[in-house]
């Protein structure tokens, strides 16, 4: 009897130990990744923030603003000059830290992380760096012929992001994103549902291969183009669920195999984000708050052409919503107007005192409506100005005004300090990588 009791206690302890071990190492039992250390613990920076004390975000689940990149000069230019400068102003550091997933074998990436980490206090944003090993099956790197090795790796990497990021929400961004306004809770969640935006883009040729690839991976067509807004907020377990679905649907045992099998059939590009959101649309619709702009076409026709029976869009899926960021690489702004308008709109009517120089700069923008919050890029004209907001629709305009009423209160409470000194800090950090940004304002 005694030995049976002891045995039971030992078993429980063993199970606990295994769970604690898996929890600490962030490795999921039974997954193929376990051969490789998923996270370089030595370089792990404190992931938790103290935002629970800030009332505005207290009910927002933990989140990681996530970026998959490598320290290449072309990417670093956008990372520092567009993303990091705007991020330090407009992304509330109490809301989440920044998680950067890098190439494990790249010395440059380790150096980049090391130099950047030094600035986190000055920038007021905590950072975590994760190092992803090369895929075990190197055929991943050449699977999709139209793409370089690096790009194949990055695309593939999206499917295993949940192995690195442990927070319930992954807020996905690219290196070439530019924030255009302070981000509020309302921009992220509607109640407890994550906001998603889509835009009619099916007339572009690349949508065909994105759609084909999505169908081959998950068996469902894209209901819209989701690659039209940032950050893309995804429940972390949607990524896990989507991957498990892919394994079943493609009939393979690892996501590497799926990527190689389907990627090698591809003639154009692919979009993992569209795969996740399409999966979410068909399988987890209730967990997200959908804002899909179908253009000026007919809804009945649209549903027939792009949706599966029983999943048709209705008016509740099509309510306008604004953007907090745009795609800097494809948003031309030769006169650098957007940053100035954005900053002026953010400080306008707040208790912040700004320098005389800034006051003068803002003078011409008095009363200006920030329509840019309904734009994503202007090279391919991805915006809602001639659809949702055509003829400067009043409801779009009041949405913009309401947003700024909200941000003003938060600025006054100190949630954002809009301190331009942080811009100088980013520029200094960029210089270490021989990158010179043009003036921010
Ligand atoms: C991380 O947290 C520990 C205590 O939990 C603290 O000593 C350390 O300074 C923190 N590091 C950073 C970079 O914030
Ligand atoms: C960064 O992390 C440290 C340690 O957890 C915390 O004290 C600090 O408040 C965090 N900073 C921000 C801006 O959230
Ligand atoms: C799935 O793959 C296995 C082995 O690779 C094969 O035996 C099986 O027939 C396949 N199933 C389907 C439905 O194609
Ligand atoms: C503005 O857009 C909303 C939502 O698309 C629509 O319901 C409303 O009728 C539009 N108003 C005008 C004046 O066009």
Tab-separated table of C-alpha atoms and ligand atoms in Angstrom:
chain	number	residue	atom	x	y	z
A	1	UNK	CA	0.000	0.000	0.000
A	2	UNK	CA	2.708	2.394	1.040
A	3	UNK	CA	4.778	1.749	-2.054
A	4	UNK	CA	1.722	2.315	-4.269
A	5	UNK	CA	1.169	5.685	-2.636
A	6	UNK	CA	4.789	6.566	-3.069
A	7	UNK	CA	4.603	5.469	-6.676
A	8	UNK	CA	1.573	7.697	-7.260
A	9	UNK	CA	3.310	10.695	-5.714
A	10	UNK	CA	6.423	10.042	-7.765
A	11	UNK	CA	4.345	9.813	-10.953
A	12	UNK	CA	2.609	13.084	-10.227
A	13	UNK	CA	5.912	14.751	-9.491
A	14	UNK	CA	7.391	13.415	-12.713
A	15	UNK	CA	4.456	14.674	-14.771
A	16	UNK	CA	4.683	18.074	-13.066
A	17	UNK	CA	8.379	18.201	-13.713
A	18	UNK	CA	7.866	17.427	-17.402
A	19	UNK	CA	5.202	20.120	-17.709
A	20	UNK	CA	7.332	22.694	-15.958
A	21	UNK	CA	10.250	21.722	-18.180
A	22	UNK	CA	8.200	22.103	-21.356
A	23	UNK	CA	6.743	25.329	-20.101
A	24	UNK	CA	10.149	26.774	-19.309
A	25	UNK	CA	11.698	25.700	-22.574
A	26	UNK	CA	8.677	26.782	-24.589
A	27	UNK	CA	8.711	23.551	-26.511
A	28	UNK	CA	5.520	21.722	-27.219
A	29	UNK	CA	5.516	18.025	-26.405
A	30	UNK	CA	5.717	15.841	-29.450
A	31	UNK	CA	6.602	18.572	-31.887
A	32	UNK	CA	9.382	18.199	-34.331
A	33	UNK	CA	11.109	21.413	-33.344
A	34	UNK	CA	12.331	19.904	-30.127
A	35	UNK	CA	15.708	18.910	-31.543
A	36	UNK	CA	16.642	22.547	-31.875
A	37	UNK	CA	16.697	25.023	-29.006
A	38	UNK	CA	13.832	27.297	-29.794
A	39	UNK	CA	14.950	30.258	-27.846
A	40	UNK	CA	18.362	31.487	-26.971
A	41	UNK	CA	17.854	31.789	-23.254
A	42	UNK	CA	21.035	33.736	-22.682
A	43	UNK	CA	19.710	36.591	-24.710
A	44	UNK	CA	16.170	36.481	-23.462
A	45	UNK	CA	15.103	39.889	-22.244
A	46	UNK	CA	12.350	40.276	-19.656
A	47	UNK	CA	9.167	39.608	-21.468
A	48	UNK	CA	6.587	40.751	-19.044
A	49	UNK	CA	5.673	44.361	-18.679
A	50	UNK	CA	3.953	46.135	-15.878
A	51	UNK	CA	1.063	47.229	-18.019
A	52	UNK	CA	-1.481	45.492	-15.788
A	53	UNK	CA	-1.347	48.571	-13.606
A	54	UNK	CA	-2.343	50.854	-16.472
A	55	UNK	CA	-6.111	50.929	-16.548
A	56	UNK	CA	-6.462	51.485	-20.267
A	57	UNK	CA	-4.891	48.133	-21.130
A	58	UNK	CA	-5.658	46.070	-18.049
A	59	UNK	CA	-8.123	43.825	-19.836
A	60	UNK	CA	-6.000	43.339	-22.947
A	61	UNK	CA	-4.459	39.871	-23.058
A	62	UNK	CA	-0.670	39.784	-23.220
A	63	UNK	CA	0.657	40.567	-26.609
A	64	UNK	CA	3.936	40.598	-28.519
A	65	UNK	CA	4.485	43.060	-31.318
A	66	UNK	CA	6.235	40.543	-33.536
A	67	UNK	CA	8.655	40.932	-36.373
A	68	UNK	CA	10.542	38.283	-38.358
A	69	UNK	CA	13.630	39.797	-39.884
A	70	UNK	CA	17.328	39.534	-40.497
A	71	UNK	CA	19.943	42.280	-40.227
A	72	UNK	CA	20.310	43.028	-43.946
A	73	UNK	CA	21.044	46.673	-44.814
A	74	UNK	CA	17.970	47.010	-47.055
A	75	UNK	CA	15.690	45.776	-44.292
A	76	UNK	CA	17.477	47.713	-41.572
A	77	UNK	CA	16.835	50.977	-43.361
A	78	UNK	CA	13.081	50.465	-43.125
A	79	UNK	CA	13.314	48.897	-39.690
A	80	UNK	CA	14.973	51.939	-38.158
A	81	UNK	CA	13.739	54.837	-40.246
A	82	UNK	CA	10.110	53.859	-40.801
A	83	UNK	CA	9.190	51.255	-38.220
A	84	UNK	CA	11.192	51.930	-35.095
A	85	UNK	CA	10.958	55.717	-35.223
A	86	UNK	CA	7.165	55.647	-35.582
A	87	UNK	CA	6.787	52.748	-33.182
A	88	UNK	CA	8.567	54.479	-30.324
A	89	UNK	CA	6.159	57.393	-30.641
A	90	UNK	CA	2.885	55.644	-31.247
A	91	UNK	CA	2.970	52.108	-29.902
A	92	UNK	CA	2.186	52.202	-26.163
A	93	UNK	CA	5.044	50.403	-24.451
A	94	UNK	CA	2.739	49.376	-21.586
A	95	UNK	CA	0.679	47.420	-24.080
A	96	UNK	CA	3.320	44.985	-25.240
A	97	UNK	CA	6.971	44.451	-25.811
A	98	UNK	CA	8.627	44.034	-29.182
A	99	UNK	CA	9.588	40.485	-30.139
A	100	UNK	CA	12.165	40.111	-32.896
A	101	UNK	CA	12.750	36.700	-34.487
A	102	UNK	CA	16.172	36.471	-36.124
A	103	UNK	CA	18.349	33.914	-37.916
A	104	UNK	CA	20.145	31.818	-35.363
A	105	UNK	CA	23.239	31.150	-37.444
A	106	UNK	CA	23.716	34.781	-38.462
A	107	UNK	CA	26.458	36.553	-36.585
A	108	UNK	CA	25.142	39.832	-37.915
A	109	UNK	CA	21.732	39.161	-36.395
A	110	UNK	CA	23.228	38.495	-32.965
A	111	UNK	CA	25.246	41.697	-33.207
A	112	UNK	CA	22.179	43.631	-34.283
A	113	UNK	CA	20.205	42.362	-31.291
A	114	UNK	CA	23.019	43.157	-28.930
A	115	UNK	CA	23.356	46.719	-30.125
A	116	UNK	CA	19.621	47.333	-30.195
A	117	UNK	CA	19.012	45.920	-26.748
A	118	UNK	CA	21.099	48.703	-25.232
A	119	UNK	CA	18.503	51.220	-26.325
A	120	UNK	CA	15.393	49.656	-24.907
A	121	UNK	CA	15.264	51.813	-21.831
A	122	UNK	CA	15.823	55.058	-23.701
A	123	UNK	CA	13.201	54.049	-26.229
A	124	UNK	CA	10.834	52.966	-23.477
A	125	UNK	CA	10.056	49.640	-25.099
A	126	UNK	CA	11.091	46.220	-23.873
A	127	UNK	CA	12.470	43.864	-26.468
A	128	UNK	CA	12.814	40.104	-26.727
A	129	UNK	CA	15.031	38.465	-29.290
A	130	UNK	CA	14.465	34.946	-30.547
A	131	UNK	CA	16.815	32.995	-32.735
A	132	UNK	CA	15.342	30.608	-35.232
A	133	UNK	CA	17.558	27.773	-36.477
A	134	UNK	CA	17.627	26.856	-40.155
A	135	UNK	CA	14.845	24.452	-41.131
A	136	UNK	CA	15.917	20.855	-40.633
A	137	UNK	CA	15.007	20.059	-44.209
A	138	UNK	CA	16.920	22.564	-46.308
A	139	UNK	CA	14.636	21.993	-49.285
A	140	UNK	CA	12.387	24.528	-47.546
A	141	UNK	CA	14.797	27.245	-48.688
A	142	UNK	CA	14.314	26.497	-52.353
A	143	UNK	CA	10.753	25.150	-52.269
A	144	UNK	CA	8.968	28.100	-53.858
A	145	UNK	CA	11.052	28.800	-56.956
A	146	UNK	CA	10.039	32.444	-57.413
A	147	UNK	CA	11.511	33.261	-54.008
A	148	UNK	CA	15.058	33.604	-52.736
A	149	UNK	CA	16.375	31.323	-49.991
A	150	UNK	CA	15.955	34.071	-47.423
A	151	UNK	CA	12.404	34.839	-48.462
A	152	UNK	CA	11.405	31.169	-48.516
A	153	UNK	CA	12.779	30.881	-45.016
A	154	UNK	CA	10.879	33.909	-43.819
A	155	UNK	CA	7.606	32.715	-45.325
A	156	UNK	CA	8.045	29.254	-43.882
A	157	UNK	CA	8.937	30.771	-40.536
A	158	UNK	CA	5.499	32.360	-40.239
A	159	UNK	CA	3.990	28.920	-39.790
A	160	UNK	CA	6.016	28.248	-36.639
A	161	UNK	CA	5.914	31.674	-35.011
A	162	UNK	CA	3.893	30.276	-32.137
A	163	UNK	CA	6.953	28.243	-31.098
A	164	UNK	CA	8.774	31.469	-30.270
A	165	UNK	CA	6.055	33.848	-29.198
A	166	UNK	CA	4.336	32.752	-26.011
A	167	UNK	CA	1.795	35.529	-25.435
A	168	UNK	CA	-1.868	34.853	-26.321
A	169	UNK	CA	-1.787	37.584	-28.991
A	170	UNK	CA	0.736	37.931	-31.784
A	171	UNK	CA	0.662	41.401	-33.352
A	172	UNK	CA	2.454	40.835	-36.609
A	173	UNK	CA	4.323	43.577	-38.451
A	174	UNK	CA	6.824	43.826	-41.299
A	175	UNK	CA	10.080	45.759	-41.223
A	176	UNK	CA	8.625	48.355	-43.566
A	177	UNK	CA	5.580	49.365	-41.552
A	178	UNK	CA	5.078	52.929	-40.408
A	179	UNK	CA	2.714	53.801	-37.569
A	180	UNK	CA	0.624	56.879	-38.251
A	181	UNK	CA	-1.208	57.388	-34.977
A	182	UNK	CA	-1.143	56.368	-31.324
A	183	UNK	CA	-2.615	52.871	-31.041
A	184	UNK	CA	-5.479	52.394	-28.598
A	185	UNK	CA	-7.219	49.368	-27.155
A	186	UNK	CA	-10.145	50.017	-29.487
A	187	UNK	CA	-7.857	49.714	-32.513
A	188	UNK	CA	-6.938	46.193	-31.458
A	189	UNK	CA	-10.001	44.668	-29.898
A	190	UNK	CA	-13.733	44.997	-30.219
A	191	UNK	CA	-14.927	43.579	-26.925
A	192	UNK	CA	-12.820	40.450	-26.722
A	193	UNK	CA	-12.488	39.911	-30.463
A	194	UNK	CA	-9.383	40.837	-32.399
A	195	UNK	CA	-9.934	43.289	-35.213
A	196	UNK	CA	-9.178	42.148	-38.743
A	197	UNK	CA	-9.310	44.197	-41.916
A	198	UNK	CA	-9.557	43.084	-45.492
A	199	UNK	CA	-9.683	44.881	-48.798
A	200	UNK	CA	-10.847	43.963	-52.280
A	201	UNK	CA	-7.640	43.311	-54.233
A	202	UNK	CA	-8.595	40.372	-56.438
A	203	UNK	CA	-7.886	42.367	-59.599
A	204	UNK	CA	-4.144	42.215	-58.844
A	205	UNK	CA	-2.278	39.329	-60.446
A	206	UNK	CA	-0.473	38.235	-57.291
A	207	UNK	CA	-3.782	37.612	-55.563
A	208	UNK	CA	-4.310	34.632	-57.882
A	209	UNK	CA	-1.246	32.776	-56.625
A	210	UNK	CA	-1.892	33.790	-53.013
A	211	UNK	CA	-5.395	32.420	-53.355
A	212	UNK	CA	-4.207	29.228	-55.053
A	213	UNK	CA	-1.590	28.634	-52.386
A	214	UNK	CA	-4.098	29.276	-49.599
A	215	UNK	CA	-6.503	26.750	-51.130
A	216	UNK	CA	-3.780	24.165	-51.506
A	217	UNK	CA	-2.720	24.585	-47.884
A	218	UNK	CA	-6.083	24.775	-46.116
A	219	UNK	CA	-8.695	23.875	-48.717
A	220	UNK	CA	-10.509	27.213	-48.541
A	221	UNK	CA	-10.428	30.278	-50.804
A	222	UNK	CA	-9.352	33.695	-49.524
A	223	UNK	CA	-12.481	35.724	-48.666
A	224	UNK	CA	-10.542	38.975	-49.207
A	225	UNK	CA	-6.966	40.238	-49.172
A	226	UNK	CA	-5.887	40.466	-45.528
A	227	UNK	CA	-2.384	41.648	-46.399
A	228	UNK	CA	-3.710	45.180	-46.354
A	229	UNK	CA	-3.259	46.258	-42.751
A	230	UNK	CA	-0.728	46.192	-39.922
A	231	UNK	CA	-0.295	45.111	-37.232
A	232	UNK	CA	-2.157	41.916	-37.970
A	233	UNK	CA	-3.477	40.688	-34.608
A	234	UNK	CA	-3.640	36.898	-34.391
A	235	UNK	CA	-4.515	34.693	-31.455
A	236	UNK	CA	-1.386	32.642	-30.987
A	237	UNK	CA	-3.320	29.395	-30.952
A	238	UNK	CA	-4.918	30.231	-34.303
A	239	UNK	CA	-1.425	29.724	-35.729
A	240	UNK	CA	-1.127	26.377	-33.946
A	241	UNK	CA	-4.595	25.304	-35.046
A	242	UNK	CA	-3.983	26.430	-38.607
A	243	UNK	CA	-0.731	24.476	-38.778
A	244	UNK	CA	-2.420	21.332	-37.448
A	245	UNK	CA	-5.155	21.787	-40.024
A	246	UNK	CA	-2.568	22.112	-42.809
A	247	UNK	CA	-0.864	18.879	-41.754
A	248	UNK	CA	-4.170	17.047	-41.980
A	249	UNK	CA	-5.296	18.685	-45.182
A	250	UNK	CA	-2.000	18.268	-47.048
A	251	UNK	CA	-1.580	14.808	-45.495
A	252	UNK	CA	1.969	15.250	-44.223
A	253	UNK	CA	3.499	14.940	-40.778
A	254	UNK	CA	5.500	18.178	-40.573
A	255	UNK	CA	4.927	21.749	-41.696
A	256	UNK	CA	8.281	21.603	-43.504
A	257	UNK	CA	6.924	18.804	-45.676
A	258	UNK	CA	3.752	20.793	-46.337
A	259	UNK	CA	5.754	23.868	-47.319
A	260	UNK	CA	8.028	21.871	-49.619
A	261	UNK	CA	5.183	19.913	-51.185
A	262	UNK	CA	2.882	22.843	-51.898
A	263	UNK	CA	5.607	25.474	-52.356
A	264	UNK	CA	7.210	23.467	-55.148
A	265	UNK	CA	3.939	23.547	-57.116
A	266	UNK	CA	3.827	27.285	-56.988
A	267	UNK	CA	4.648	29.651	-59.834
A	268	UNK	CA	4.092	32.949	-58.044
A	269	UNK	CA	4.265	34.305	-54.534
A	270	UNK	CA	2.441	33.272	-51.399
A	271	UNK	CA	1.123	34.964	-48.280
A	272	UNK	CA	1.155	33.105	-44.950
A	273	UNK	CA	-0.778	35.925	-43.238
A	274	UNK	CA	-3.592	35.393	-45.704
A	275	UNK	CA	-3.518	31.694	-44.919
A	276	UNK	CA	-3.890	32.356	-41.166
A	277	UNK	CA	-6.682	34.861	-41.565
A	278	UNK	CA	-8.505	32.723	-44.145
A	279	UNK	CA	-8.237	29.821	-41.723
A	280	UNK	CA	-9.570	32.061	-38.949
A	281	UNK	CA	-12.417	33.197	-41.187
A	282	UNK	CA	-13.605	29.672	-41.913
A	283	UNK	CA	-12.825	27.969	-38.616
A	284	UNK	CA	-12.639	30.596	-35.854
A	285	UNK	CA	-14.826	33.391	-37.130
A	286	UNK	CA	-16.293	34.203	-33.719
A	287	UNK	CA	-12.914	35.025	-32.198
A	288	UNK	CA	-12.292	37.922	-34.556
A	289	UNK	CA	-14.037	41.151	-35.483
A	290	UNK	CA	-14.179	41.386	-39.297
A	291	UNK	CA	-13.950	44.603	-41.300
A	292	UNK	CA	-13.901	43.641	-44.952
A	293	UNK	CA	-14.087	46.234	-47.689
A	294	UNK	CA	-15.410	44.550	-50.840
A	295	UNK	CA	-15.086	47.686	-52.969
A	296	UNK	CA	-18.031	49.124	-54.830
A	297	UNK	CA	-19.183	45.846	-56.331
A	298	UNK	CA	-22.299	43.896	-55.652
A	299	UNK	CA	-22.292	41.828	-52.450
A	300	UNK	CA	-24.308	38.961	-53.926
A	301	UNK	CA	-21.885	38.605	-56.827
A	302	UNK	CA	-18.932	38.923	-54.500
A	303	UNK	CA	-20.166	36.180	-52.228
A	304	UNK	CA	-20.790	33.906	-55.192
A	305	UNK	CA	-17.314	34.527	-56.582
A	306	UNK	CA	-15.159	34.450	-53.442
A	307	UNK	CA	-16.995	32.797	-50.531
A	308	UNK	CA	-18.106	29.265	-49.876
A	309	UNK	CA	-21.826	28.585	-49.342
A	310	UNK	CA	-22.755	29.065	-45.708
A	311	UNK	CA	-19.879	31.507	-45.172
A	312	UNK	CA	-21.159	34.510	-47.140
A	313	UNK	CA	-20.237	37.992	-45.949
A	314	UNK	CA	-23.007	40.075	-44.437
A	315	UNK	CA	-23.157	43.741	-43.493
A	316	UNK	CA	-21.714	43.082	-40.008
A	317	UNK	CA	-18.487	41.852	-41.627
A	318	UNK	CA	-18.170	45.004	-43.694
A	319	UNK	CA	-18.232	47.896	-41.224
A	320	UNK	CA	-15.443	50.434	-41.920
A	321	UNK	CA	-12.459	50.515	-39.621
A	322	UNK	CA	-9.366	52.681	-39.614
A	323	UNK	CA	-5.685	51.851	-39.894
A	324	UNK	CA	-2.956	52.783	-37.428
A	325	UNK	CA	-0.067	52.052	-39.766
A	326	UNK	CA	0.764	52.018	-43.424
A	327	UNK	CA	3.149	50.184	-45.658
A	328	UNK	CA	6.019	52.653	-45.902
A	329	UNK	CA	7.826	50.896	-48.746
A	330	UNK	CA	4.820	51.232	-51.018
A	331	UNK	CA	3.444	54.478	-49.672
A	332	UNK	CA	5.194	57.289	-51.488
A	333	UNK	CA	5.481	60.480	-49.567
A	334	UNK	CA	8.229	62.491	-51.247
A	335	UNK	CA	7.450	65.619	-49.243
A	336	UNK	CA	7.309	63.705	-45.964
A	337	UNK	CA	3.844	65.008	-45.200
A	338	UNK	CA	2.415	61.971	-43.430
A	339	UNK	CA	4.772	62.027	-40.437
A	340	UNK	CA	4.130	65.719	-39.859
A	341	UNK	CA	0.365	65.443	-40.176
A	342	UNK	CA	0.408	62.390	-37.940
A	343	UNK	CA	2.449	64.051	-35.222
A	344	UNK	CA	0.420	67.258	-35.339
A	345	UNK	CA	-2.822	65.288	-35.113
A	346	UNK	CA	-1.465	63.309	-32.160
A	347	UNK	CA	-0.376	66.337	-30.102
A	348	UNK	CA	-3.281	68.569	-31.124
A	349	UNK	CA	-5.545	69.510	-28.214
A	350	UNK	CA	-3.439	67.659	-25.644
A	351	UNK	CA	-1.811	69.022	-22.513
A	352	UNK	CA	1.632	68.524	-24.049
A	353	UNK	CA	3.642	71.653	-24.655
A	354	UNK	CA	5.476	71.517	-27.931
A	355	UNK	CA	8.347	73.621	-29.187
A	356	UNK	CA	7.618	76.758	-31.182
A	357	UNK	CA	9.128	75.040	-34.228
A	358	UNK	CA	6.580	72.223	-34.027
A	359	UNK	CA	3.743	74.687	-33.484
A	360	UNK	CA	4.730	76.419	-36.698
A	361	UNK	CA	4.996	73.149	-38.539
A	362	UNK	CA	1.486	72.211	-37.421
A	363	UNK	CA	-0.111	75.513	-38.361
A	364	UNK	CA	-1.051	74.469	-41.941
A	365	UNK	CA	-2.620	71.225	-40.694
A	366	UNK	CA	-5.111	72.843	-38.321
A	367	UNK	CA	-8.505	71.274	-38.888
A	368	UNK	CA	-7.049	68.700	-41.278
A	369	UNK	CA	-8.852	65.335	-41.222
A	370	UNK	CA	-6.438	62.383	-41.076
A	371	UNK	CA	-7.752	60.520	-44.120
A	372	UNK	CA	-4.438	58.718	-44.257
A	373	UNK	CA	-5.874	56.471	-41.523
A	374	UNK	CA	-7.916	54.878	-44.291
A	375	UNK	CA	-4.856	54.223	-46.456
A	376	UNK	CA	-2.390	51.373	-46.495
A	377	UNK	CA	-0.258	52.053	-49.531
A	378	UNK	CA	-0.543	54.328	-52.522
A	379	UNK	CA	1.625	52.572	-55.093
A	380	UNK	CA	-1.009	49.914	-55.694
A	381	UNK	CA	-3.715	52.141	-54.293
A	382	UNK	CA	-4.690	50.093	-51.289
A	383	UNK	CA	-7.023	52.373	-49.411
A	384	UNK	CA	-10.670	52.853	-48.556
A	385	UNK	CA	-11.025	56.409	-49.814
A	386	UNK	CA	-13.124	55.552	-52.873
A	387	UNK	CA	-15.007	52.700	-51.230
A	388	UNK	CA	-15.934	52.882	-47.530
A	389	UNK	CA	-15.053	56.566	-47.347
A	390	UNK	CA	-16.032	57.707	-50.826
A	391	UNK	CA	-17.062	61.340	-51.097
A	392	UNK	CA	-15.398	61.808	-47.704
A	393	UNK	CA	-18.139	59.840	-46.008
A	394	UNK	CA	-19.239	61.373	-42.726
A	395	UNK	CA	-19.125	58.089	-40.889
A	396	UNK	CA	-15.421	57.653	-41.742
A	397	UNK	CA	-14.758	61.199	-40.660
A	398	UNK	CA	-16.492	60.754	-37.323
A	399	UNK	CA	-14.580	57.533	-36.811
A	400	UNK	CA	-11.324	59.482	-37.235
A	401	UNK	CA	-12.488	62.230	-34.862
A	402	UNK	CA	-13.583	59.736	-32.267
A	403	UNK	CA	-10.223	58.004	-32.489
A	404	UNK	CA	-8.393	61.257	-31.770
A	405	UNK	CA	-10.723	62.141	-28.924
A	406	UNK	CA	-9.664	58.824	-27.468
A	407	UNK	CA	-5.910	59.261	-28.079
A	408	UNK	CA	-5.979	62.797	-26.668
A	409	UNK	CA	-7.320	61.500	-23.359
A	410	UNK	CA	-4.627	58.846	-23.298
A	411	UNK	CA	-1.875	61.324	-24.090
A	412	UNK	CA	-3.176	63.474	-21.239
A	413	UNK	CA	-3.039	60.467	-18.933
A	414	UNK	CA	0.569	59.844	-19.959
A	415	UNK	CA	-0.013	56.592	-21.848
A	416	UNK	CA	1.938	58.103	-24.750
A	417	UNK	CA	4.475	60.852	-24.212
A	418	UNK	CA	5.072	61.565	-27.924
A	419	UNK	CA	8.609	62.542	-26.962
A	420	UNK	CA	10.587	63.396	-30.085
A	421	UNK	CA	13.850	62.754	-28.227
A	422	UNK	CA	13.194	59.051	-28.790
A	423	UNK	CA	13.404	59.668	-32.533
A	424	UNK	CA	16.965	60.912	-32.037
A	425	UNK	CA	17.785	57.789	-30.056
A	426	UNK	CA	16.561	55.560	-32.904
A	427	UNK	CA	18.614	57.581	-35.373
A	428	UNK	CA	21.668	57.129	-33.201
A	429	UNK	CA	21.045	53.367	-33.064
A	430	UNK	CA	20.634	53.314	-36.853
A	431	UNK	CA	23.992	55.067	-37.324
A	432	UNK	CA	25.724	52.085	-35.693
A	433	UNK	CA	24.571	50.131	-38.744
A	434	UNK	CA	25.647	52.868	-41.172
A	435	UNK	CA	22.048	53.874	-41.735
A	436	UNK	CA	21.081	57.504	-41.981
A	437	UNK	CA	17.402	58.331	-41.926
A	438	UNK	CA	16.069	61.492	-43.461
A	439	UNK	CA	14.591	63.891	-40.903
A	440	UNK	CA	11.480	62.465	-39.264
A	441	UNK	CA	9.496	65.688	-39.356
B	1	LIG	C1	14.782	41.823	-15.839
B	1	LIG	O1	14.201	41.501	-14.603
B	1	LIG	C2	15.105	41.368	-13.524
B	1	LIG	C3	14.337	41.022	-12.281
B	1	LIG	O2	13.238	40.231	-12.572
B	1	LIG	C4	15.888	42.667	-13.354
B	1	LIG	O3	16.855	42.482	-12.362
B	1	LIG	C5	16.558	43.071	-14.634
B	1	LIG	O4	17.154	44.324	-14.492
B	1	LIG	C6	15.548	43.127	-15.771
B	1	LIG	N1	16.223	43.419	-17.024
B	1	LIG	C7	15.809	44.341	-17.878
B	1	LIG	C8	16.636	44.489	-19.081
B	1	LIG	O5	14.807	45.007	-17.709
B	2	LIG	C1	10.366	46.437	-19.048
B	2	LIG	O1	10.536	45.339	-18.194
B	2	LIG	C2	10.843	45.661	-16.864
B	2	LIG	C3	11.078	44.404	-16.087
B	2	LIG	O2	10.026	43.512	-16.230
B	2	LIG	C4	9.724	46.502	-16.254
B	2	LIG	O3	10.043	46.878	-14.956
B	2	LIG	C5	9.525	47.729	-17.097
B	2	LIG	O4	8.461	48.470	-16.617
B	2	LIG	C6	9.268	47.350	-18.538
B	2	LIG	N1	9.220	48.544	-19.323
B	2	LIG	C7	8.158	48.872	-20.036
B	2	LIG	C8	8.274	50.128	-20.785
B	2	LIG	O5	7.154	48.195	-20.053
B	3	LIG	C1	-1.685	10.126	-46.692
B	3	LIG	O1	-0.322	9.753	-46.747
B	3	LIG	C2	-0.114	8.384	-46.385
B	3	LIG	C3	1.387	8.118	-46.330
B	3	LIG	O2	2.142	9.173	-46.771
B	3	LIG	C4	-0.831	7.478	-47.364
B	3	LIG	O3	-0.629	6.128	-46.980
B	3	LIG	C5	-2.301	7.812	-47.372
B	3	LIG	O4	-2.953	7.055	-48.348
B	3	LIG	C6	-2.507	9.294	-47.635
B	3	LIG	N1	-3.904	9.609	-47.456
B	3	LIG	C7	-4.608	10.298	-48.332
B	3	LIG	C8	-6.041	10.548	-47.987
B	3	LIG	O5	-4.122	10.708	-49.378
B	4	LIG	C1	-20.957	56.054	-45.237
B	4	LIG	O1	-20.512	54.714	-45.065
B	4	LIG	C2	-21.367	53.925	-44.253
B	4	LIG	C3	-20.698	52.602	-44.072
B	4	LIG	O2	-20.189	52.091	-45.267
B	4	LIG	C4	-22.729	53.815	-44.897
B	4	LIG	O3	-23.577	53.061	-44.065
B	4	LIG	C5	-23.307	55.205	-45.092
B	4	LIG	O4	-24.507	55.123	-45.785
B	4	LIG	C6	-22.342	56.097	-45.875
B	4	LIG	N1	-22.828	57.452	-45.857
B	4	LIG	C7	-22.774	58.234	-46.944
B	4	LIG	C8	-23.284	59.617	-46.764
B	4	LIG	O5	-22.352	57.853	-48.015
